[in-house]
Structures are given as C-alpha cells and as structure tokens.
PDB file of C-alpha atoms in Angstrom:
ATOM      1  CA  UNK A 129      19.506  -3.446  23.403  1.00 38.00           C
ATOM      2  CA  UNK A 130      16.225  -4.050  24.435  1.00 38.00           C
ATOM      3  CA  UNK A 131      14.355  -7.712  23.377  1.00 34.00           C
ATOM      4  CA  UNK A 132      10.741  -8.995  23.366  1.00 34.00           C
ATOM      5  CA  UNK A 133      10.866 -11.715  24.768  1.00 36.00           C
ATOM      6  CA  UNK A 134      10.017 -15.080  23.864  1.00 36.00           C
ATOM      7  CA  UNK A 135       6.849 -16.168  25.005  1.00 37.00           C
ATOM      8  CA  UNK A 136       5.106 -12.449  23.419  1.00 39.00           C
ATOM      9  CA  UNK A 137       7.131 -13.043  20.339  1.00 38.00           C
ATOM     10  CA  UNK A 138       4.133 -14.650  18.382  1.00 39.00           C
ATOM     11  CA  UNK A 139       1.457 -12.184  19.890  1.00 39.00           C
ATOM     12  CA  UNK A 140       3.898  -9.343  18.909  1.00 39.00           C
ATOM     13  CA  UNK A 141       3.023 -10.519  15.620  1.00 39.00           C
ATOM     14  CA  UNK A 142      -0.833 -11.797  15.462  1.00 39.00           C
ATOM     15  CA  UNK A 143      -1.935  -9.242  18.022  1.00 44.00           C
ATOM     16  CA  UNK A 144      -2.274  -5.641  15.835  1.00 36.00           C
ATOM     17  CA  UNK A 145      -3.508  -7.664  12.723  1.00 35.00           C
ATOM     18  CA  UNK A 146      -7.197  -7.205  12.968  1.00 45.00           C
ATOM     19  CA  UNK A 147      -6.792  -3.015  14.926  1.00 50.00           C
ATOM     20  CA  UNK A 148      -4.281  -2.452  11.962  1.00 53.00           C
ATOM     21  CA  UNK A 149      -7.034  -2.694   9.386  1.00 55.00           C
ATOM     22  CA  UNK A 150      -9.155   0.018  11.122  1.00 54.00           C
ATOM     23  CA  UNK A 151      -6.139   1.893  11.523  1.00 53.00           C
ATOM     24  CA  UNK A 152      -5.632   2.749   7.689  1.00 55.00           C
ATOM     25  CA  UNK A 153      -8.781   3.370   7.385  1.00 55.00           C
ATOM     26  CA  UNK A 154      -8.436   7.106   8.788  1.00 57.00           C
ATOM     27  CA  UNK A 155      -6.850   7.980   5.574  1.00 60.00           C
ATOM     28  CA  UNK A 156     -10.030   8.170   3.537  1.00 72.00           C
ATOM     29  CA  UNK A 157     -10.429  11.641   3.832  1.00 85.00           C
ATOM     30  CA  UNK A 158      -7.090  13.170   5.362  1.00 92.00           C
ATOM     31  CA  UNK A 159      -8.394  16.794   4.717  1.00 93.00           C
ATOM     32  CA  UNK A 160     -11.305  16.223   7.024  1.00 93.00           C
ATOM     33  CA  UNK A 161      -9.067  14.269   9.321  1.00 93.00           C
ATOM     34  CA  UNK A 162      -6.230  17.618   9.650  1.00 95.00           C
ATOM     35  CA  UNK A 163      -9.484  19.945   9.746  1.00 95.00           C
ATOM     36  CA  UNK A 164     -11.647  18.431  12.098  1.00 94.00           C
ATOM     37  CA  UNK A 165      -9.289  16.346  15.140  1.00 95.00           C
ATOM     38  CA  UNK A 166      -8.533  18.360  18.286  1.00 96.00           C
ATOM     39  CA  UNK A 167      -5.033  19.659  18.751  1.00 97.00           C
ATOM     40  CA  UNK A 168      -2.849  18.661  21.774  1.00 98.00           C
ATOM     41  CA  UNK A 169      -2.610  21.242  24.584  1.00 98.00           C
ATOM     42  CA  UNK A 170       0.417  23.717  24.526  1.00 98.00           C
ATOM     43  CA  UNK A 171       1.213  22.644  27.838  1.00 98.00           C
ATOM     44  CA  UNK A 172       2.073  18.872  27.262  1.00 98.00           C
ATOM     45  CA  UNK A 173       4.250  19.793  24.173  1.00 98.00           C
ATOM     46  CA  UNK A 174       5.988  22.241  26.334  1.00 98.00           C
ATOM     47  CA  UNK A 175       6.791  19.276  29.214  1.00 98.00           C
ATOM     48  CA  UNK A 176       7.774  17.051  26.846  1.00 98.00           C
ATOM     49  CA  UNK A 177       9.938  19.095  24.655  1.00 98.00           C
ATOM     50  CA  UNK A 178      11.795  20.157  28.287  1.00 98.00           C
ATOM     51  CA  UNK A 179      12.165  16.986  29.704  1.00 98.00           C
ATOM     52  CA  UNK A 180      13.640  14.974  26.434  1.00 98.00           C
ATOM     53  CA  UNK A 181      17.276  15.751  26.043  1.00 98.00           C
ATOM     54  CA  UNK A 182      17.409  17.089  22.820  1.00 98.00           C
ATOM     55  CA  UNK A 183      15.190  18.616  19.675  1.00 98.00           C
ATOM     56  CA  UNK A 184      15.067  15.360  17.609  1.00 98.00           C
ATOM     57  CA  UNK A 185      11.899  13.996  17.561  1.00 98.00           C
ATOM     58  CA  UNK A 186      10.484  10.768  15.752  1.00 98.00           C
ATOM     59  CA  UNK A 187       6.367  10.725  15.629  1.00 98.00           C
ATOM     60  CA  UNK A 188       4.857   7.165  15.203  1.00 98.00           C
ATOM     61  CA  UNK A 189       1.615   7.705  13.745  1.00 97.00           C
ATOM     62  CA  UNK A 190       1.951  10.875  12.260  1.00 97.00           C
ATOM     63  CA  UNK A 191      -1.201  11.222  10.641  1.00 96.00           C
ATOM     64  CA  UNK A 192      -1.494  14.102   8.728  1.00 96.00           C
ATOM     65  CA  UNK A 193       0.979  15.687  11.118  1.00 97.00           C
ATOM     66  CA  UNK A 194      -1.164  17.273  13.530  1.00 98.00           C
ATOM     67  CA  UNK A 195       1.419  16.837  16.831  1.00 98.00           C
ATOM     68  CA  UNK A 196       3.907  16.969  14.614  1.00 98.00           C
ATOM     69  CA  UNK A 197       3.510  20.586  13.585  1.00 98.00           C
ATOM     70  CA  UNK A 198       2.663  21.589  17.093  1.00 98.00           C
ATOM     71  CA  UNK A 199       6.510  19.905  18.097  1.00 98.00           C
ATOM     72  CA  UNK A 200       8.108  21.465  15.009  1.00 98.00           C
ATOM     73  CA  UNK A 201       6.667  24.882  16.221  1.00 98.00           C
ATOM     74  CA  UNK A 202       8.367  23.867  19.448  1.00 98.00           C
ATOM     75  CA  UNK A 203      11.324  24.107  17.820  1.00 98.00           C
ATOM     76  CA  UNK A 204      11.710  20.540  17.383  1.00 98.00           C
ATOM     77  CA  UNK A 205      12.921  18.528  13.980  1.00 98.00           C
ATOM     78  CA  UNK A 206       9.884  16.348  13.730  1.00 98.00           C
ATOM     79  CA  UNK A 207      10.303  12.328  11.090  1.00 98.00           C
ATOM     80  CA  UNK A 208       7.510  10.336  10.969  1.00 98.00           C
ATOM     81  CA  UNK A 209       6.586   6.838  10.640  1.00 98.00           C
ATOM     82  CA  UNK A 210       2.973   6.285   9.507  1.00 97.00           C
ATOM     83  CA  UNK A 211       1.436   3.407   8.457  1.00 94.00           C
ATOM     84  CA  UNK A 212      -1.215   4.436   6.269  1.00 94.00           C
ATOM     85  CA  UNK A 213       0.512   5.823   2.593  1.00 95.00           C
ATOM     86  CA  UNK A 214      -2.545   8.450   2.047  1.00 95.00           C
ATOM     87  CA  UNK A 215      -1.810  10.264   5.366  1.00 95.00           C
ATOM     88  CA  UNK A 216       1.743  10.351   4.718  1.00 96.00           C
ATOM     89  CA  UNK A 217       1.285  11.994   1.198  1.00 96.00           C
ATOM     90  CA  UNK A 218      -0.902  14.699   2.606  1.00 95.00           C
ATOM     91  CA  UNK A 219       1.980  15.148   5.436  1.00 96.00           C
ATOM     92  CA  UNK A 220       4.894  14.904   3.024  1.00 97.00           C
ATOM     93  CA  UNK A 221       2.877  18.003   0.792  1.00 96.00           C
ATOM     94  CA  UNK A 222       2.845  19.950   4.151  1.00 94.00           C
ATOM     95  CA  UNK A 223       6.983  19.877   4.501  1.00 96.00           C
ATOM     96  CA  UNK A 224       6.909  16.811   6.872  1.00 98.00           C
ATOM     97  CA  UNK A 225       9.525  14.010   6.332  1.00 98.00           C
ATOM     98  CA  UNK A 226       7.363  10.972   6.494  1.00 98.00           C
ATOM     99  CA  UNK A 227       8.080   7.179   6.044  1.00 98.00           C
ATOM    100  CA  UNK A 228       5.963   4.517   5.330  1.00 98.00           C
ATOM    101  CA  UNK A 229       5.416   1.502   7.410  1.00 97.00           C
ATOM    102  CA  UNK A 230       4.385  -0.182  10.661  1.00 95.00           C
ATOM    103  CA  UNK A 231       6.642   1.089  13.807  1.00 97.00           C
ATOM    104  CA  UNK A 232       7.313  -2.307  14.643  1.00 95.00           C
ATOM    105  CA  UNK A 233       8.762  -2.973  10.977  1.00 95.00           C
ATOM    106  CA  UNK A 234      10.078  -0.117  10.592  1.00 98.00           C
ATOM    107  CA  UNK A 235      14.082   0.274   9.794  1.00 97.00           C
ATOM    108  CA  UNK A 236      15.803   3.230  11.885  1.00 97.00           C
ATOM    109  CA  UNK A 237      18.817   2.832   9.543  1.00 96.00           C
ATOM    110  CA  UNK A 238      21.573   3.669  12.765  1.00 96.00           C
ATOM    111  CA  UNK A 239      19.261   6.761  12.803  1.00 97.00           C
ATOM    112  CA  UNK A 240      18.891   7.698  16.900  1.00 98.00           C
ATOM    113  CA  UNK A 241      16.181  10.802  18.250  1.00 98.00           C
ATOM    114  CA  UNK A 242      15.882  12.486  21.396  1.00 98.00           C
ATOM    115  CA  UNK A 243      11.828  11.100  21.959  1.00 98.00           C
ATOM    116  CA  UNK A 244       9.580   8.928  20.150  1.00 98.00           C
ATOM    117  CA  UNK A 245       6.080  10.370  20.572  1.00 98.00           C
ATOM    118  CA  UNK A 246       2.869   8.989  19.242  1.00 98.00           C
ATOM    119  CA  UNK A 247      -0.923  11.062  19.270  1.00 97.00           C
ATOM    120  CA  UNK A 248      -3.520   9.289  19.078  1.00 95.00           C
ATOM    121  CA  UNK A 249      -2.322   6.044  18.069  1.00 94.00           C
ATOM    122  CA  UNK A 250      -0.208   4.070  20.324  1.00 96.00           C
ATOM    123  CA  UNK A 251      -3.091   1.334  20.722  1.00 92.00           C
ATOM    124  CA  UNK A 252      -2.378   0.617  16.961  1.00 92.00           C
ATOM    125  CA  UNK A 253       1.032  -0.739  18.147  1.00 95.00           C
ATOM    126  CA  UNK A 254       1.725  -3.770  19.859  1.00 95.00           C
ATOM    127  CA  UNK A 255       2.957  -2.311  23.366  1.00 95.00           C
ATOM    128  CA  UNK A 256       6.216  -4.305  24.061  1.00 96.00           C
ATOM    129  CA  UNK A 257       7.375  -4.336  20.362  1.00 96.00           C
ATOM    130  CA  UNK A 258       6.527  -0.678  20.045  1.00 97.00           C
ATOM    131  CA  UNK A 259       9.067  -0.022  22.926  1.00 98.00           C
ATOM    132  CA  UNK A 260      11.463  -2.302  22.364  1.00 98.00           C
ATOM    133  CA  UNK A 261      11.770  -0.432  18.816  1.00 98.00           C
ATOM    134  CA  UNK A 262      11.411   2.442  20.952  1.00 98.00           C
ATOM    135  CA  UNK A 263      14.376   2.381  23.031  1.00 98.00           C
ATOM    136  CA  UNK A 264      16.177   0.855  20.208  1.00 97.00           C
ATOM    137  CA  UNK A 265      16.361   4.308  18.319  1.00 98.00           C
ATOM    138  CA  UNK A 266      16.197   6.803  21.752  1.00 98.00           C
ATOM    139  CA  UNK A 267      19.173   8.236  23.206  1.00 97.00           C
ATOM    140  CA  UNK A 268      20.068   7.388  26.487  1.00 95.00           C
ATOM    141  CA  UNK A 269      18.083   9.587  28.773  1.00 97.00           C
ATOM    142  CA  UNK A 270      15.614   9.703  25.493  1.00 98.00           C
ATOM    143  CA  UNK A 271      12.151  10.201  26.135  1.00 98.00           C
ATOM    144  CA  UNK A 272       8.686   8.037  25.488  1.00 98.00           C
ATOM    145  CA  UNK A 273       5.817  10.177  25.233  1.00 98.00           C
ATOM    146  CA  UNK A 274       2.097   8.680  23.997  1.00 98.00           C
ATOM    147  CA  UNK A 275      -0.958  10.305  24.121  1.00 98.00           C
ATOM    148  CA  UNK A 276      -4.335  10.630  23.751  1.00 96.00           C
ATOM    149  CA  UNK A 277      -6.980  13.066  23.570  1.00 95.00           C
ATOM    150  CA  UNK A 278     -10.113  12.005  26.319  1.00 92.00           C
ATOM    151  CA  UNK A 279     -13.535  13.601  25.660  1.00 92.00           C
ATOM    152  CA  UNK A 280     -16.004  14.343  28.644  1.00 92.00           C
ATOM    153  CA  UNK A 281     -19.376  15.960  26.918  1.00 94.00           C
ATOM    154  CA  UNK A 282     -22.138  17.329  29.529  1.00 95.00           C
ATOM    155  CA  UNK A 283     -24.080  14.331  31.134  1.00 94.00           C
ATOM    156  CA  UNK A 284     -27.071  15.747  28.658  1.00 95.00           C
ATOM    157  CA  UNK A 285     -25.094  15.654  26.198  1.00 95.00           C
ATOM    158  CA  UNK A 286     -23.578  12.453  26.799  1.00 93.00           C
ATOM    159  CA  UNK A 287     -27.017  10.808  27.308  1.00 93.00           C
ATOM    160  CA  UNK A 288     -28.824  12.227  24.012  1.00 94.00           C
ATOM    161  CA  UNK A 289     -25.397  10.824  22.232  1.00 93.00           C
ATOM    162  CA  UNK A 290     -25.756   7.259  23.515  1.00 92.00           C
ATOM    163  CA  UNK A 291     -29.608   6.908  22.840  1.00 93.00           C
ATOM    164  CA  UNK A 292     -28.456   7.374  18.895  1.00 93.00           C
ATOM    165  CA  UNK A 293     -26.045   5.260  19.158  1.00 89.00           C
ATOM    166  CA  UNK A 294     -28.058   2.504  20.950  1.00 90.00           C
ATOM    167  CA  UNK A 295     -30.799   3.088  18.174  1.00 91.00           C
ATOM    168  CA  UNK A 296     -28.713   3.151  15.113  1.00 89.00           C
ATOM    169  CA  UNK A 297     -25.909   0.629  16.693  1.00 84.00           C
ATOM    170  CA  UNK A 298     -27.258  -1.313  19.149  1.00 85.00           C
ATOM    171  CA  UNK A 299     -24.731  -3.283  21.447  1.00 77.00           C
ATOM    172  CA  UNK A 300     -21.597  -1.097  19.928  1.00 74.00           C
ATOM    173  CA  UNK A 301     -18.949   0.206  21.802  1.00 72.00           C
ATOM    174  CA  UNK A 302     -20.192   3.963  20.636  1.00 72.00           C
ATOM    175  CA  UNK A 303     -23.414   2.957  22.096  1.00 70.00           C
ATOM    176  CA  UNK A 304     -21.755   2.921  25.548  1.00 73.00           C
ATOM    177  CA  UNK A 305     -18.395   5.429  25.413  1.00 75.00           C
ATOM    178  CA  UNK A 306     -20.536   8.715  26.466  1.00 73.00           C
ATOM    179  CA  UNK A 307     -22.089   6.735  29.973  1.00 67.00           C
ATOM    180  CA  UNK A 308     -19.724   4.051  31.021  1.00 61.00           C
ATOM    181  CA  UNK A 309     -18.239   6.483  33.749  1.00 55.00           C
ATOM    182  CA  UNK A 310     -15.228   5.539  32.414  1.00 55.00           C
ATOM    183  CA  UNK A 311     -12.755   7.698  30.363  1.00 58.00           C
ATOM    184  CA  UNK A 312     -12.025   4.970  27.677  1.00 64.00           C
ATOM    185  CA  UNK A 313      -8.600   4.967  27.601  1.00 78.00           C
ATOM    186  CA  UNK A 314      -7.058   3.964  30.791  1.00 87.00           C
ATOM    187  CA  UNK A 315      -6.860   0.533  29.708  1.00 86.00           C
ATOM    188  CA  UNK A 316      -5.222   1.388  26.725  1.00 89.00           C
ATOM    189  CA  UNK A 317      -2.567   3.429  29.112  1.00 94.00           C
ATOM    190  CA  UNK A 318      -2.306   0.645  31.277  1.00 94.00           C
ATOM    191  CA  UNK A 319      -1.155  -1.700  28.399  1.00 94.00           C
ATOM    192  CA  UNK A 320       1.385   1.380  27.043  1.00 96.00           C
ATOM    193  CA  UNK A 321       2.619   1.265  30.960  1.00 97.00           C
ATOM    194  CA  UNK A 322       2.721  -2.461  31.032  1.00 97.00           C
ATOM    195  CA  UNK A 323       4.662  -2.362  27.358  1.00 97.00           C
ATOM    196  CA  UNK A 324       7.457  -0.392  28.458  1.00 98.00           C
ATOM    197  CA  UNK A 325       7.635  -1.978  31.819  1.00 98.00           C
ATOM    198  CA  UNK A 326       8.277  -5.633  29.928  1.00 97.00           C
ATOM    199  CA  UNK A 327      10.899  -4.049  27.810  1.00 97.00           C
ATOM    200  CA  UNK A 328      13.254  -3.265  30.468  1.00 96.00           C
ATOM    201  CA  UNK A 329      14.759  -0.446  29.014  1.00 97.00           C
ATOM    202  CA  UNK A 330      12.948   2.794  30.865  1.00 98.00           C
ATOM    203  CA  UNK A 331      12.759   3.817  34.028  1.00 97.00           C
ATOM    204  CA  UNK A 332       9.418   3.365  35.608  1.00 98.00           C
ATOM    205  CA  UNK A 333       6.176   5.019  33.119  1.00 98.00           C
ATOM    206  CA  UNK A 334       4.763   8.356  34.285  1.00 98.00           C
ATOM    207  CA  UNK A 335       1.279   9.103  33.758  1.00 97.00           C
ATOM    208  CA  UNK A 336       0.985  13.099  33.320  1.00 98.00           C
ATOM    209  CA  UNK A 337      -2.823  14.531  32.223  1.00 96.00           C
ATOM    210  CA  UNK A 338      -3.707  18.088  31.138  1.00 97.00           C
ATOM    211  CA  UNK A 339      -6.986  19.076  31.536  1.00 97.00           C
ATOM    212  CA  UNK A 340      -8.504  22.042  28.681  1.00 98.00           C
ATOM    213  CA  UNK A 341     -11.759  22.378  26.832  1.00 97.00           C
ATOM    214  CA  UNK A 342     -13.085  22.900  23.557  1.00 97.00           C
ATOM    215  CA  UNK A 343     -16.297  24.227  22.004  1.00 98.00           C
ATOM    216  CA  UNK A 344     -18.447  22.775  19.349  1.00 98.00           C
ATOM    217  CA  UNK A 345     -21.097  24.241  17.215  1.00 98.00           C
ATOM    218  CA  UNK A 346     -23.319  21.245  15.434  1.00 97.00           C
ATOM    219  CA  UNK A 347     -21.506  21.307  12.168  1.00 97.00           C
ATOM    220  CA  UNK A 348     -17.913  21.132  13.562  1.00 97.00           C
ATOM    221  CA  UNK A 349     -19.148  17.936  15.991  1.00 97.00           C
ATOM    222  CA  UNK A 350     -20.567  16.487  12.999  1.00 96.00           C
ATOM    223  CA  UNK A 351     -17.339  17.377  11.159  1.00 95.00           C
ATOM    224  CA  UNK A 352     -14.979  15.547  13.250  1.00 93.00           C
ATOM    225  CA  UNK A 353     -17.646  12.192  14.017  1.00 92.00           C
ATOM    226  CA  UNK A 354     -16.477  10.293  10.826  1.00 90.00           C
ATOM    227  CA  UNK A 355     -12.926  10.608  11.319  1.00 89.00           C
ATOM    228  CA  UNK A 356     -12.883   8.505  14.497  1.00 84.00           C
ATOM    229  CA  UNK A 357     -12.679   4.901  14.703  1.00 72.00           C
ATOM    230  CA  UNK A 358     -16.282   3.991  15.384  1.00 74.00           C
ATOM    231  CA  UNK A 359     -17.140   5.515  12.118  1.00 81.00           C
ATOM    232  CA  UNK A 360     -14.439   5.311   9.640  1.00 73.00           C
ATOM    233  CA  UNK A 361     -15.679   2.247   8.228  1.00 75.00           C
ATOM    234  CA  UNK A 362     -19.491   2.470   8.527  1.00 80.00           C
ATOM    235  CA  UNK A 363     -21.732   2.154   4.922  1.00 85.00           C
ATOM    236  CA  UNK A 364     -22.457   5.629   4.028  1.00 89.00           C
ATOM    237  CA  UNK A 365     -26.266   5.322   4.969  1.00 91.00           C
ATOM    238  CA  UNK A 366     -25.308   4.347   8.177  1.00 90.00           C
ATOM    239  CA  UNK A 367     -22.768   6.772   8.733  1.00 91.00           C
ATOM    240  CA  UNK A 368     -25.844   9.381   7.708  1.00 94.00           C
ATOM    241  CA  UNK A 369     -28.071   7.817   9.958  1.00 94.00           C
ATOM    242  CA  UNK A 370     -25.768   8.355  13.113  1.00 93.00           C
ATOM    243  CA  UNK A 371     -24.930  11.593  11.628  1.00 95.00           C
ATOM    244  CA  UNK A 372     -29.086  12.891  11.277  1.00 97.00           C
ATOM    245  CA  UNK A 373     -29.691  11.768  14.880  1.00 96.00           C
ATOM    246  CA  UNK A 374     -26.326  13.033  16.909  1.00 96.00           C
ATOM    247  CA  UNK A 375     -27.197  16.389  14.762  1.00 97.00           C
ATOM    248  CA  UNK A 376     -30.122  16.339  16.413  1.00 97.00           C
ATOM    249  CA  UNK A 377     -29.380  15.892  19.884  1.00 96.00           C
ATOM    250  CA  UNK A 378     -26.993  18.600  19.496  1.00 97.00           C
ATOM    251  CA  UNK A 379     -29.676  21.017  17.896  1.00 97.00           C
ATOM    252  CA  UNK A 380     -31.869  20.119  20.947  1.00 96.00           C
ATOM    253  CA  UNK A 381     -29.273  21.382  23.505  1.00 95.00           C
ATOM    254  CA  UNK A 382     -28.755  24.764  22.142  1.00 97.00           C
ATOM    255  CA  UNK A 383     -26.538  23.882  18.538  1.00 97.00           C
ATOM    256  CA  UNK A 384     -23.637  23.850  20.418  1.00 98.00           C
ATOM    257  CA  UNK A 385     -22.200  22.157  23.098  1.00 98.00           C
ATOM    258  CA  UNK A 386     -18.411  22.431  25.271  1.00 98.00           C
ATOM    259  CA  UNK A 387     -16.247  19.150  25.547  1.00 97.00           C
ATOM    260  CA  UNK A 388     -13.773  19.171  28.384  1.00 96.00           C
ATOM    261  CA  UNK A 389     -10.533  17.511  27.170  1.00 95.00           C
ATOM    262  CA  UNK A 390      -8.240  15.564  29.210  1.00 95.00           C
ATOM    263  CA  UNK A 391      -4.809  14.608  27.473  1.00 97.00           C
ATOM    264  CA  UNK A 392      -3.521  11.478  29.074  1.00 97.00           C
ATOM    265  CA  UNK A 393      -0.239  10.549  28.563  1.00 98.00           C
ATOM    266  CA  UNK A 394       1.979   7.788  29.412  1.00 98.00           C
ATOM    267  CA  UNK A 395       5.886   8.769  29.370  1.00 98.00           C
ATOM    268  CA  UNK A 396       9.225   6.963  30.601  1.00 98.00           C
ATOM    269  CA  UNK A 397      12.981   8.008  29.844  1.00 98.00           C
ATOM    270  CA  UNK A 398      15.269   5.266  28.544  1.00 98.00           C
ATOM    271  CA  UNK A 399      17.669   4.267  31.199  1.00 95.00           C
ATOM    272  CA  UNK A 400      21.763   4.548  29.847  1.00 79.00           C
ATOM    273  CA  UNK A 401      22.159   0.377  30.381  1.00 58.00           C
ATOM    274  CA  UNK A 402      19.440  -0.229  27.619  1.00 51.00           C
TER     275      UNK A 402
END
C-alpha cells in the first residue's frame, strides 16, 4: 500500500491546520451554499463515470452533495466524507450517506470504491496524504478525479469587480483574482499532480478541462458571493459593504453579466502494484 513518506510526515500533519478552519466555515448557511454554487458540467461526470471501473464512488468533500447528486444521477452509488458536521446533516436529509471527518483521518473500515472524487475542495487536503488514503481505498485500475470550477467574467466585468475589492479589501487576494491573468487554480492542480506523483501508486496525473458558461442576473451573483472562501468569514458589515459595491458594478453593466466556466480537473488511475 501506498506510504507518505518520511520527511512530509510532519507537514502532512501541520500543513491543512490553518485552510481547515476556513474550510468549515462554508457550512454557515448550507441552503445558500446547495442554491447558489455552480454545478459541474455533464460532460466531465460522463468521462469520469466511463473511465473508472465500476459505479462505486466515494466523494471527499461532499458538501451539501452537489457532485454527488450529479454522480448518483449517473447511475453511480455516491458515500461521502465531509469534514464540516452542518453540511453533512443537510446532505444526510437529502438521502446521501455521509460521514464525518477529515479524509486524511478518515477510517475506510476494509471498505474499497471504484473512484474517489472531490469538487471543489481538494486544496483542503494535504496532497500526498489525500492520495495515499486515496489509493488505499481504490480498486486497482480505480480512478482519482478532483476538480474545480474556474470563473472567467468579461474584462469589464472583471475590472469593476477588483476596484471593490481593492476599496473595501485592499491588498486581498479577492482584490486581485478577477485581473491577475491567471486562472487561480493551476497551482492548486499542480500540487494535486505533484500529490499523487509522490505517492507512487497512479499512473502519471491527467489534466482534462471542460469549457461551458453560465449566466448571472445581479441577485443570483450576489447570491453565490458569500458562500466562497473570500467571504465566508467576513463581519457582516463588511460582507455588506463588498456586497453594495459588486451589486453595483453589476447594475452598471446591464444587471446581468455571463461567466465562462472552465472545469479543471486533475485525474490518475491507481496502478494494480499499489
């Protein structure tokens, strides 16, 4: 079986402490959270769903269970780990089977599943001791998937965005996500690459994207701001300060605007000598 090995061992444990606490935060207001967060494109379940070897799927992160209804609908049988208790509940009252803990701590109980996917949250987990546990409970020829949802708004857009945010938040990284040129995430696929390469157990990480867009009106954008993680634990007169000016740039641009998606994901299959 796979191992981390010795010199991460300590990082493996110091290195999610201080994301960890931002990541229960989303489950302050769950409802908001399944309402308001994009879905996944039909496409990427489809690919992953047809290249993992079999229907059992374990979702790390499940949230409120957002990718894991869209797998389930698949025809997949969908148990999640999630690490936050409040997003479990409102899972669990949805017909999801949903534990409660970290990934990394989490017991499989000889319990083995075709993929181990993960939405949204892979950067939560500590890369190598998220796949080592990982190919611990795949199959062989079981599948890695993680994912994440990449927002593009028009350069306008964009630019009207980041003024608020360098007004209200001055020197924060929402102050400079819209204009960097940069998606945001390829670092944090890099590391998910660099995790399962350390491990040993996969073949070599695939990097698949799916490109798709969404609309907004100004109430749905301002829906969906607070349940990201540049917001979820702002004071409430901040969070209505960036909300009044980011409804504002979006009333001066019509009340509306398009986001183009991209869905990056980072994949391997676990090789039959793990």
């Amino acid at each position: 079986m796979p191992t981390i090995p010795p010199e991460r061992a300590h990082s493996s444990e110091l290195k999610p402490h201080q994301a960890r606490r931002i990541a229960e935060s989303f489950g302050s207001d769950p409802a908001r959270y399944d309402r308001a967060r994009p879905r996944y494109p039909d496409a990427m379940v489809e690919r992953i769903v047809a290249e993992s070897p079999g229907p059992d799927f374990l979702d790390v992160g499940i949230g409120t269970g957002i990718a894991a209804r869209q797998f389930q609908a698949a025809g997949c049988g969908v148990l999640g780990v999630e690490v936050d208790a409040r997003m479990a509940g409102w899972a669990r009252e949805r017909g999801l089977e949903v534990e409660v803990a970290a990934f990394e701590a989490w017991a499989p109980a000889g319990r083995a599943f075709d993929a181990v996917v993960s939405g949204q949250t892979w950067h939560w987990v500590d890369p190598v001791a998220g796949a080592a546990k990982a190919a611990e409970v795949l199959r062989p020829g079981g599948r890695l998937a993680v994912f994440w949802n990449v927002g593009h708004p028009p350069p306008d857009v964009a630019e009207a965005f980041s003024a608020v945010y360098r007004r209200v938040m001055p020197g924060s990284l929402a102050s400079r996500q819209w204009t960097t040129g940069s998606d945001g995430y390829s670092v944090l696929c890099a590391g998910a690459a660099d995790g399962i390469r350390e491990v040993g157990a996969f073949g070599e990480p695939e990097q698949w994207r799916f490109d798709w867009e969404r609309s907004y009106s100004r109430d749905e954008w301002l829906d969906q701001l607070p349940t990201t993680g540049g917001h979820t634990r702002l004071s409430p007169a901040r969070l209505e300060e960036v909300l009044a000016g980011v409804g504002a740039a979006v009333d001066a641009v019509g009340g509306g605007f398009t986001m183009r998606y991209t869905t990056a994901v980072v994949t391997a299959a676990r090789t039959d000598a793990a």
